[in-house]
Tab-separated table of C-alpha atoms and ligand atoms in Angstrom:
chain	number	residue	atom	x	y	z
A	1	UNK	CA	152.660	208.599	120.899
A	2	UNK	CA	151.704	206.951	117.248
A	3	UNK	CA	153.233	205.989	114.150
A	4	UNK	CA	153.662	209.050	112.531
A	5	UNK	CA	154.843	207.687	108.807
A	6	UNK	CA	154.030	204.456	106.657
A	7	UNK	CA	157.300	202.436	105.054
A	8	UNK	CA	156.310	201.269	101.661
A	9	UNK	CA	158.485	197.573	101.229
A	10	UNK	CA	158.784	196.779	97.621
A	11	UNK	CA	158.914	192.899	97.512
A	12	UNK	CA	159.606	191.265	94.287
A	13	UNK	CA	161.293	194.705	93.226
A	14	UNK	CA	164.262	193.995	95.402
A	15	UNK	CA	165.523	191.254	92.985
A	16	UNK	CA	165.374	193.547	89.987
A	17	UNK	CA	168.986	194.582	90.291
A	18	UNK	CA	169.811	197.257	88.070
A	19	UNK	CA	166.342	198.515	87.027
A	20	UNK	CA	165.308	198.685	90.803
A	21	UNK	CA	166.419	202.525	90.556
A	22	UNK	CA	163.779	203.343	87.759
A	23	UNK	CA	161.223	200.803	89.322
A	24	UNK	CA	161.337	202.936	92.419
A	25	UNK	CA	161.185	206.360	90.712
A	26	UNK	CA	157.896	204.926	88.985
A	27	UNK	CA	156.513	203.698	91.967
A	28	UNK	CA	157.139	207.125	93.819
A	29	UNK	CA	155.074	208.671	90.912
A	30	UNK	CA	152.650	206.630	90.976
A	31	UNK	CA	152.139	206.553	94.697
A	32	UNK	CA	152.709	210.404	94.183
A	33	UNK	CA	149.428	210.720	91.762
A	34	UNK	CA	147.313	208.325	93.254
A	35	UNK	CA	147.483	210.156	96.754
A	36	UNK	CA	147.205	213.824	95.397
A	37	UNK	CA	147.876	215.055	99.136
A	38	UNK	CA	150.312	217.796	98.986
A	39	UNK	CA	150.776	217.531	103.344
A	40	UNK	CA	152.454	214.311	102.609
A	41	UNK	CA	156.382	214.109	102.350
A	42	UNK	CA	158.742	211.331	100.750
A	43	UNK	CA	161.684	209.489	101.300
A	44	UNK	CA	163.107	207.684	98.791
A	45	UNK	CA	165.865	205.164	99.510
A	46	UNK	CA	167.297	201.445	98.391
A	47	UNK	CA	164.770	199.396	99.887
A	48	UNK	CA	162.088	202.046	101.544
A	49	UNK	CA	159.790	204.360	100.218
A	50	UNK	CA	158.715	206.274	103.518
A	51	UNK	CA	156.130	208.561	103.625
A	52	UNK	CA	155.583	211.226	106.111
A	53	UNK	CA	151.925	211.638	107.052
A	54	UNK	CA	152.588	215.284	108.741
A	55	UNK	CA	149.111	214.879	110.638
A	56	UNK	CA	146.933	212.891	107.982
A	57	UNK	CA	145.300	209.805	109.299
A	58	UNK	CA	146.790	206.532	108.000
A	59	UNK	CA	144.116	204.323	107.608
A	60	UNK	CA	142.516	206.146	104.563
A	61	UNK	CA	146.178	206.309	103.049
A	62	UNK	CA	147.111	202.841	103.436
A	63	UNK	CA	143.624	201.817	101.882
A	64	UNK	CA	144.657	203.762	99.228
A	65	UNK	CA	148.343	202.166	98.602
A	66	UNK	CA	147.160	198.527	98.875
A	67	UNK	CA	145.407	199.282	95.575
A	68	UNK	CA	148.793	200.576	94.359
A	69	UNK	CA	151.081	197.812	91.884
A	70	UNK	CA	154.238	197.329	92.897
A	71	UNK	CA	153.756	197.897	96.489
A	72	UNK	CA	154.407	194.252	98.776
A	73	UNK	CA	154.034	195.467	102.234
A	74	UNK	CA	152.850	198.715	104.115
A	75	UNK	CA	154.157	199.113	108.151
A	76	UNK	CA	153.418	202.438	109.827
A	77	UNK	CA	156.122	203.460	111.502
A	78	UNK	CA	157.851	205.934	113.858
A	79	UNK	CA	160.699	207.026	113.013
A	80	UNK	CA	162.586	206.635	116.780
A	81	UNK	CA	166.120	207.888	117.320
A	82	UNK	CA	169.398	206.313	117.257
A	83	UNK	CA	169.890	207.262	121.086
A	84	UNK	CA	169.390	204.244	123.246
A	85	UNK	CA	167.476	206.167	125.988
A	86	UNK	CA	165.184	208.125	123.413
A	87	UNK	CA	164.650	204.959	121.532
A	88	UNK	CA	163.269	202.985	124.909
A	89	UNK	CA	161.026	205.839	125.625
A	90	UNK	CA	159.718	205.538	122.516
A	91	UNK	CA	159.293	201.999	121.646
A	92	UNK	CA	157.513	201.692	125.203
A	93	UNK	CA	155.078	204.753	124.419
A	94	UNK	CA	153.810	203.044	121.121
A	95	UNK	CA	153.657	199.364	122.790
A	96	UNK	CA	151.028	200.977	125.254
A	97	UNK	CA	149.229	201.879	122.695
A	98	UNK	CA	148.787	198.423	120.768
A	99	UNK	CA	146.566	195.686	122.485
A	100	UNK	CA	148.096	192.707	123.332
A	101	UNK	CA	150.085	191.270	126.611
A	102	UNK	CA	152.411	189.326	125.090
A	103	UNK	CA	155.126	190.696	122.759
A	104	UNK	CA	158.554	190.124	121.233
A	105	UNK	CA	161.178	192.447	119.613
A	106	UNK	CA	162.918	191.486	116.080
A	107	UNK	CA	165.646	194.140	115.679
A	108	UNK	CA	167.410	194.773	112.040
A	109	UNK	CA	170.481	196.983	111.479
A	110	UNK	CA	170.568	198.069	108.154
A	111	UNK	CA	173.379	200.438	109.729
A	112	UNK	CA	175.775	197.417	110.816
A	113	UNK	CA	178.292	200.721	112.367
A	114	UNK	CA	175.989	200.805	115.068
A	115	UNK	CA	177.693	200.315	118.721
A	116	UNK	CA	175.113	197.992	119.620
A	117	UNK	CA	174.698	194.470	117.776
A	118	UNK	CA	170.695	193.035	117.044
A	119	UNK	CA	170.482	191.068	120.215
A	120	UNK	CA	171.549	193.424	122.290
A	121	UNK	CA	169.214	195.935	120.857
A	122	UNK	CA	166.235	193.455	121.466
A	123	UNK	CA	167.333	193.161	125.009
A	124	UNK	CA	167.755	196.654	125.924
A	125	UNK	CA	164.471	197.934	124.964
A	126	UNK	CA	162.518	194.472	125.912
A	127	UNK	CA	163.833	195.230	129.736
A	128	UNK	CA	163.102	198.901	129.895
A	129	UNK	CA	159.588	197.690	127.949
A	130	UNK	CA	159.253	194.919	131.095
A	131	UNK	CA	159.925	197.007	133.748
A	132	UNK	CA	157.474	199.719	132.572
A	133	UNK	CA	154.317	197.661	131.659
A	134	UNK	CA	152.171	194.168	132.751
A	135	UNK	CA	153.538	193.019	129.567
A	136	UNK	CA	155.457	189.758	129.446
A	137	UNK	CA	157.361	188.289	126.403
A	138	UNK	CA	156.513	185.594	124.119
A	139	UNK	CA	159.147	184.546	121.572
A	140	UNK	CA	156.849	181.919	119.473
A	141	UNK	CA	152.848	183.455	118.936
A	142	UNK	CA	153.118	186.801	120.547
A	143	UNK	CA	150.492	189.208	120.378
A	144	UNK	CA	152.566	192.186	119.177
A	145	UNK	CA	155.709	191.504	117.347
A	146	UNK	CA	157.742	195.270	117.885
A	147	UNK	CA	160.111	195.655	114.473
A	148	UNK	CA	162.817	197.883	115.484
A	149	UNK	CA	165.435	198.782	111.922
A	150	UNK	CA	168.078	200.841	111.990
A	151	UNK	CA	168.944	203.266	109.896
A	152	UNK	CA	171.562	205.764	109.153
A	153	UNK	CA	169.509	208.387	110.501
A	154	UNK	CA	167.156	207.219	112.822
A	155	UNK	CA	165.722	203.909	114.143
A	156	UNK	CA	162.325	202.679	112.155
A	157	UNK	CA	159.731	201.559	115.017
A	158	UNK	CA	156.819	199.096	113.965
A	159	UNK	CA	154.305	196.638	114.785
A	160	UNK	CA	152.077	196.405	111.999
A	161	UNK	CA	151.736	195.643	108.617
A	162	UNK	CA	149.455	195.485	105.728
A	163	UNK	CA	149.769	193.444	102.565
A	164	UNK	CA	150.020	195.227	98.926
A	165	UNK	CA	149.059	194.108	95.966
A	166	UNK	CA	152.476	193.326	94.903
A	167	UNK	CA	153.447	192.941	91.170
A	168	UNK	CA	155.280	196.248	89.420
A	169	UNK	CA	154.305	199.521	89.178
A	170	UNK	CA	152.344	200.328	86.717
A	171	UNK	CA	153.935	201.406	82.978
A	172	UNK	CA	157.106	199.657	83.750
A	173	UNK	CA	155.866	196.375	81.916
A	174	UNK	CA	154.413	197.971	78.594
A	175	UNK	CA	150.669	198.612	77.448
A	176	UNK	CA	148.084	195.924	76.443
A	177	UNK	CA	144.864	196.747	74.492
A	178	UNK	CA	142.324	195.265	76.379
A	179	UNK	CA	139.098	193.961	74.645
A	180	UNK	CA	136.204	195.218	77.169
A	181	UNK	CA	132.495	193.772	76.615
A	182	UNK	CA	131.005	194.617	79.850
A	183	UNK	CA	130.286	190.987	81.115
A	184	UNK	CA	131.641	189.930	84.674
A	185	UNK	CA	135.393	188.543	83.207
A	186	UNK	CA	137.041	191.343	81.094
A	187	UNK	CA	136.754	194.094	83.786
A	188	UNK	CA	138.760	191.341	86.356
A	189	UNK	CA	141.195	190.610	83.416
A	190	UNK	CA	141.837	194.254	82.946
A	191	UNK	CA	142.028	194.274	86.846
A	192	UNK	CA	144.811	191.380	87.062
A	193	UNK	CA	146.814	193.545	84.155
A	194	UNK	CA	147.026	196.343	86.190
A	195	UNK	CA	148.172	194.816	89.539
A	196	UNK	CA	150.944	193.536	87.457
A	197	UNK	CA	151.684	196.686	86.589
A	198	UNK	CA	150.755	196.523	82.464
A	199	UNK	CA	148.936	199.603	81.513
A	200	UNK	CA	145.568	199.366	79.353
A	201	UNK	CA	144.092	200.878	76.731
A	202	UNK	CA	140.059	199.426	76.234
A	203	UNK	CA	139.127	198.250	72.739
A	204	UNK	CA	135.102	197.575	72.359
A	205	UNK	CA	133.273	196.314	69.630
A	206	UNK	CA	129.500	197.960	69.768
A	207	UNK	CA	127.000	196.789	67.120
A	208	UNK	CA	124.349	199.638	66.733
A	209	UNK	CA	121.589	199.575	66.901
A	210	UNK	CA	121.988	195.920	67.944
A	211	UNK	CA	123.670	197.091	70.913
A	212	UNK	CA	122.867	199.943	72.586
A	213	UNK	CA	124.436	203.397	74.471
A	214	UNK	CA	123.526	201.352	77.570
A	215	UNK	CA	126.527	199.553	77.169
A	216	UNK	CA	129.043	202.707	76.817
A	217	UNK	CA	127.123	203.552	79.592
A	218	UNK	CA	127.976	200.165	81.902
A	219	UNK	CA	132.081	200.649	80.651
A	220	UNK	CA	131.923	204.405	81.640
A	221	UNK	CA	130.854	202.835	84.899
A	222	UNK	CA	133.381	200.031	85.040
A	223	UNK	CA	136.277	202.237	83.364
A	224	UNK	CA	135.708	204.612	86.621
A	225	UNK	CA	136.396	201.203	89.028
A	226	UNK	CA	139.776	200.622	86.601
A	227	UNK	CA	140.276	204.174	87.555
A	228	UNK	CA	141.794	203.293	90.746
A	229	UNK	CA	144.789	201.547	89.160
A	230	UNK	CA	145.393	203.879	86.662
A	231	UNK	CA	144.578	207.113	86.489
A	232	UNK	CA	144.343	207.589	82.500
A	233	UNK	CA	142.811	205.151	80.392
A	234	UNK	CA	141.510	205.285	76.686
A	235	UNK	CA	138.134	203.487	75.669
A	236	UNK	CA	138.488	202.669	71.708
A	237	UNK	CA	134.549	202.096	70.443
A	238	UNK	CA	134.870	200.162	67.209
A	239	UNK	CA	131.528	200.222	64.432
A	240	UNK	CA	131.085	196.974	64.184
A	241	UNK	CA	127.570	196.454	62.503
A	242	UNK	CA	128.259	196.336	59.426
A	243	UNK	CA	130.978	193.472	59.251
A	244	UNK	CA	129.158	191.789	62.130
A	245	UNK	CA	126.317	191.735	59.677
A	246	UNK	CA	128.003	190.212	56.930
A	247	UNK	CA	129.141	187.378	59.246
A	248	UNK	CA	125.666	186.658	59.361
A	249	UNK	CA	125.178	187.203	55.822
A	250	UNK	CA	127.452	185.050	54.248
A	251	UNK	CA	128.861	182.267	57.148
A	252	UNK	CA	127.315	179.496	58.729
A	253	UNK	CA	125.295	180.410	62.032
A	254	UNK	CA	127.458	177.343	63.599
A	255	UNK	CA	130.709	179.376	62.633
A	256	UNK	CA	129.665	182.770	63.204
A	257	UNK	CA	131.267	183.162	66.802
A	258	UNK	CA	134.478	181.991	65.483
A	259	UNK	CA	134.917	184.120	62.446
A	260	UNK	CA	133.112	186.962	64.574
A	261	UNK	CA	136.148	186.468	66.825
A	262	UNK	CA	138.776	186.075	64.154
A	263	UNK	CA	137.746	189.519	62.904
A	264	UNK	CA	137.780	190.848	66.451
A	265	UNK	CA	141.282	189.617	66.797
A	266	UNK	CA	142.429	191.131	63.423
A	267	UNK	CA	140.776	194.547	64.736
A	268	UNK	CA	142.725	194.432	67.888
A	269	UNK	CA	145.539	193.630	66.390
A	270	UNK	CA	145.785	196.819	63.891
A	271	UNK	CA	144.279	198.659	66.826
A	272	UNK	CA	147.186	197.611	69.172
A	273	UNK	CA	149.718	198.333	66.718
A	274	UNK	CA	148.090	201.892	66.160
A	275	UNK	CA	148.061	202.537	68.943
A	276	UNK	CA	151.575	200.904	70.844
A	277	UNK	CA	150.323	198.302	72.370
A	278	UNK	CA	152.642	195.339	73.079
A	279	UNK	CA	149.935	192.844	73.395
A	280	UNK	CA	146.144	191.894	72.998
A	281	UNK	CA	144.568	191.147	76.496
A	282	UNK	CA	141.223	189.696	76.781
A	283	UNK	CA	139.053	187.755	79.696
A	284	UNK	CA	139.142	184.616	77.905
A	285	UNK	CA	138.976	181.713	80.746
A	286	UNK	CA	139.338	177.929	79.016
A	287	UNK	CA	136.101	175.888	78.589
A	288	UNK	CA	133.649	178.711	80.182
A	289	UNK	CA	131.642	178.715	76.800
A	290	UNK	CA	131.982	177.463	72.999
A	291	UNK	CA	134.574	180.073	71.509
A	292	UNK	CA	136.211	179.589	74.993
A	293	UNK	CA	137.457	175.496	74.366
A	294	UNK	CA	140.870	175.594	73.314
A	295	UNK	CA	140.110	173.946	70.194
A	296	UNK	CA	138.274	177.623	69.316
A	297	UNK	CA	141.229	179.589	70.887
A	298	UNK	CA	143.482	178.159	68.145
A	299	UNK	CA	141.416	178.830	65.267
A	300	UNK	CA	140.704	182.329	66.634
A	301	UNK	CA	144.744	183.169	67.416
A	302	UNK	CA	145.380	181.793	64.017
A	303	UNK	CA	144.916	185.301	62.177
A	304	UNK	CA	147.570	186.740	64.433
A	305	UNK	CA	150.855	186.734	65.488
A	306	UNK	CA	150.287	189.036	68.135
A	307	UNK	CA	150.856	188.111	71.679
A	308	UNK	CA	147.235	187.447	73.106
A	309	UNK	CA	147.356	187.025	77.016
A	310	UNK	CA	144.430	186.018	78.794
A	311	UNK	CA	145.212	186.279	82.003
A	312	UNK	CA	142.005	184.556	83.242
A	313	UNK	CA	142.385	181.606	81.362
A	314	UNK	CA	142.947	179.336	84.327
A	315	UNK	CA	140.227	181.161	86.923
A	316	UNK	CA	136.948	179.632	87.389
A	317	UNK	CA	133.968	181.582	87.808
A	318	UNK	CA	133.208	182.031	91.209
A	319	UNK	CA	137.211	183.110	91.943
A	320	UNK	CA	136.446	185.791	88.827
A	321	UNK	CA	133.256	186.925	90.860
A	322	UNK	CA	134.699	187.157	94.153
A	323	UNK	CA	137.360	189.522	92.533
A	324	UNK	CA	134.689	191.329	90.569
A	325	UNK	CA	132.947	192.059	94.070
A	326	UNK	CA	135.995	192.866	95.377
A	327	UNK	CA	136.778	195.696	93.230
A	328	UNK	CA	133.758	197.182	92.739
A	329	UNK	CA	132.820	195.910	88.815
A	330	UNK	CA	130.307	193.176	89.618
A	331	UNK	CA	127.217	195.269	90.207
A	332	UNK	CA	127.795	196.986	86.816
A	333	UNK	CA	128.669	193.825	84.582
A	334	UNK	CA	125.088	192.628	86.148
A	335	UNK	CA	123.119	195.204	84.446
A	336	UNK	CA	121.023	193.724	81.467
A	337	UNK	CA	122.821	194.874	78.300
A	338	UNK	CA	123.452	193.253	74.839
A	339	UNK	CA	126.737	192.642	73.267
A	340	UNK	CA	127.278	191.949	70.554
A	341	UNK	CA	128.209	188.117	71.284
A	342	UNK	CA	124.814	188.485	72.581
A	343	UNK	CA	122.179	189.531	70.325
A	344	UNK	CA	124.126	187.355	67.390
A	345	UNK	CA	124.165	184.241	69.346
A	346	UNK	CA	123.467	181.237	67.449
A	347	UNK	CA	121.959	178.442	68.515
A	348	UNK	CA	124.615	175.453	68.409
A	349	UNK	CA	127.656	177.366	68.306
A	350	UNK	CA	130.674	175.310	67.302
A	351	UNK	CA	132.989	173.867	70.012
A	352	UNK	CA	135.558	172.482	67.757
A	353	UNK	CA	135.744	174.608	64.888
A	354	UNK	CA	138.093	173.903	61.791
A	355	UNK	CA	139.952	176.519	59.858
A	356	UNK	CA	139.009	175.158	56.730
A	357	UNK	CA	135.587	175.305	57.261
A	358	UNK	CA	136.758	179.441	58.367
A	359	UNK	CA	138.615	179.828	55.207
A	360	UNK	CA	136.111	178.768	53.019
A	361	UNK	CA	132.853	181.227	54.738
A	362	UNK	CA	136.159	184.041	54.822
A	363	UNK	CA	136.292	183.896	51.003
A	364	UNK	CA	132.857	184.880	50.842
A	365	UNK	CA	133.264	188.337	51.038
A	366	UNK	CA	135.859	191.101	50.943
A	367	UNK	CA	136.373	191.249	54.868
A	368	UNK	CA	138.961	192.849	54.694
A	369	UNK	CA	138.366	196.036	53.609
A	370	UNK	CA	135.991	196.004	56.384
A	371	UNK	CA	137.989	195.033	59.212
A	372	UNK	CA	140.006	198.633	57.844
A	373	UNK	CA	137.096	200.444	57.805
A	374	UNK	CA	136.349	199.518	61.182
A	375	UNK	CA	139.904	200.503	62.606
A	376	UNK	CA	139.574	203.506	60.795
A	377	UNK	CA	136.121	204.610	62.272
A	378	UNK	CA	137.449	203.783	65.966
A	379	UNK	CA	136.354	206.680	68.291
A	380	UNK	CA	138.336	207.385	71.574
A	381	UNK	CA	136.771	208.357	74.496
A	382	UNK	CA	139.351	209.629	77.210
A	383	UNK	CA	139.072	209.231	80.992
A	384	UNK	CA	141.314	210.976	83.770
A	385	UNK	CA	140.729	209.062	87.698
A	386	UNK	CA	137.541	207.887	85.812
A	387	UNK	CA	135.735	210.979	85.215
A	388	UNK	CA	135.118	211.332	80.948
A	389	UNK	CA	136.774	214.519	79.817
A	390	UNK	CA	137.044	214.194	76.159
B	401	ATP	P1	132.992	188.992	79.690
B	401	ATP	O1	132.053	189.546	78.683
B	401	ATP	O2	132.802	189.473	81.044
B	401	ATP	O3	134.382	189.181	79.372
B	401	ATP	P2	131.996	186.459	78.869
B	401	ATP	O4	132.013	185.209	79.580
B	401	ATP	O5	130.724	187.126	78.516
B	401	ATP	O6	132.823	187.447	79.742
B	401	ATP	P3	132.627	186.343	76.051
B	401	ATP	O7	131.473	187.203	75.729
B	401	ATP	O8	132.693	185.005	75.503
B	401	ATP	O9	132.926	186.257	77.610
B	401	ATP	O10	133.932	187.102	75.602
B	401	ATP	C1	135.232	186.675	75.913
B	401	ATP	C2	136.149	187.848	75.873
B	401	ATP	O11	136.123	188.459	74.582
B	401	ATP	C3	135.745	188.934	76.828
B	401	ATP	O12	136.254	188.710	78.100
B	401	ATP	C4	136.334	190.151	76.186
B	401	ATP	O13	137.703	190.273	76.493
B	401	ATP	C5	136.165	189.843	74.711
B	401	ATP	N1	134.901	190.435	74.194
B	401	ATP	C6	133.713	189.877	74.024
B	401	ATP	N2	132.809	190.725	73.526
B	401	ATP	C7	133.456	191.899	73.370
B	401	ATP	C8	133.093	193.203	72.901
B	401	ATP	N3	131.875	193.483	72.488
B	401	ATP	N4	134.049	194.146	72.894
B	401	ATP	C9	135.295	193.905	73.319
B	401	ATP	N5	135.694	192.708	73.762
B	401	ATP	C10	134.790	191.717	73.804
B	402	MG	MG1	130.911	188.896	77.287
């Protein structure tokens, strides 16, 4: 006998109240696209999504969900029948099958019309389980804990379960427009956006020929990791030579991060609004380098009143690389490539600029046009479960 089906729990989704309906009907799409598998039936209902495996194995599958947002817990199950003598039979023929000799039975009724209450549940099947095996029971550190829940149709049997990575499904919490470089951070940050269920669109800022195709290359690669979470995601390449140039050209090496990142955040701005994005993500983490202090933060957020989250802000390094490992991205970001924070670097960039000191190398020139030109010449490249098709 073995668990035939996998019950999806939905964890911080319960206390949504009245938006758990469409949370769930986004989840069950999502769930429904990610697994493409056409021998797999659903079951929607107010706490569960179950899925019926008909056959398919369920380690591969619950691999798959725990990279799923919105998803808290995964059990397989059988789905056992509301007939006490059935319901022995087969909670004893899946205990055989789980190693352990110590084990415990925590019984829910989410039907509270059934003739039997919790406890005496527990202690009907426990006996027949006794009496049948070398088993013996352990109420405090057993090996198997049996979950018995039932329902108005049938009696969920389990004795496993796998964590999620939690957060929402993905679109129910808006779109950000992610700045990608291609270092180690962004790809995480677009990573930790996802598992809260915030869709992306990718905004990058190449510099030919001071960067080079290497780099579209690397976020092809790293776009097909982010492929995982979501299945559709835009890559918006911005020209930015020629204003990166005339950063150069007319501002203080010492302030030409800042005001390099100013303009960046003016771009992204426009470029979110275009294109109906609620917010400007980034992989910003405080301190990590000069531009990075919050001193520089300030100056930089000061052309925008867009919301800027930066969701690594608070991770150190070594947490950001375990992740990056983790999910695949690390080996890419690794690859020698130049970005344009790169090739431009100056030698004592400032830690604690002042926006004086940016208003005066701003007037310099008109930037402004070019930050236009620059949204204008954006091109899109379009990716579908991380394969380029347009
Ligand atoms: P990483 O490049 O992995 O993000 P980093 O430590 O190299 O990390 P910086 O180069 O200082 O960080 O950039 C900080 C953030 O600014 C990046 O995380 C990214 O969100 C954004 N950024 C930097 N360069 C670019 C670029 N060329 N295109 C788009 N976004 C960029
Ligand atoms: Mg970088």
């Amino acid at each position: 006998m073995k668990f035939d089906s996998l019950l999806i729990h939905f964890g911080e989704l319960s206390t949504k109240g009245e938006n758990k309906k469409m949370f769930i009907n986004c989840l069950y799409r999502n769930i429904k696209v990610a697994l493409d598998n056409p021998n797999i039936t659903y079951k929607k209902d107010r706490d569960h999504i179950v899925l019926n495996l008909n056959g398919e194995e369920p380690e591969k599958i619950i691999k798959r969900l725990q990279d799923i947002s919105g998803i808290h817990r995964i059990s397989p199950i059988y789905r056992g029948s509301r007939d006490m003598n059935e319901l022995k039979e087969q909670a004893l023929g899946l205990i055989k099958n789980v190693k352990g000799s110590t084990f415990k039975i925590e019984t829910k009724r989410g039907d509270k019309r059934y003739p039997l209450n919790s406890y005496q549940i527990c202690c009907e099947v426990a006996d027949h389980i006794l009496d049948n095996t070398e088993l013996t029971v352990d109420l405090h550190e057993p090996d198997i804990t049996l979950h018995l829940d039932v329902r108005d149709d049938c009696v969920y049997i389990s004795c496993a379960t796998y964590l999620g990575c939690g957060g929402y499904p993905l679109g129910m919490n808006g779109k950000v427009m992610m700045f990608l470089s291609g270092g180690i951070d962004s790809p995480v940050a677009a990573y930790s956006m996802l598992r809260r269920g915030v869709k992306i669109e990718c905004l990058h800022f190449a510099a030919p020929p001071y960067t080079s195709q290497a780099v579209i290359y690397k976020l092809e690669d790293i776009i097909a990791k982010l492929g995982v979470y979501q299945p559709e995601i835009k890559l918006h390449i911005v020209p930015f030579t020629k204003l990166q140039e005339d950063i150069y050209k007319y501002c203080d090496e010492s302030y030409a991060i800042t005001i390099m990142r100013r303009m960046m955040m003016r771009i992204g701005t426009l470029a979110a609004k275009r294109y109906r994005c609620l917010a400007i993500a980034t992989g910003e983490s405080i301190g990590q380098v000069a531009s990075q202090t919050l001193q520089s933060m300030q100056v930089i957020n000061e052309v925008t009143n867009f919301p800027v989250v930066r969701p690594l802000a608070a991770s150190d390094k070594l947490e950001i690389i375990d992740t990056a490992k983790r999910i695949g991205t690390f080996d890419i970001s690794i690859r020698p490539y130049e970005d344009c924070c790169t090739i431009f670097k100056p030698k004592a960039p400032k830690t604690k600029p002042h926006l004086g000191e940016c208003y005066f190398y701003e007037k310099q020139w008109d930037f402004e046009s070019e930050v236009k030109d620059c949204v204008e010449g954006i091109e899109t490249i379009v990716f579908k479960k991380g394969k380029r098709v347009e």
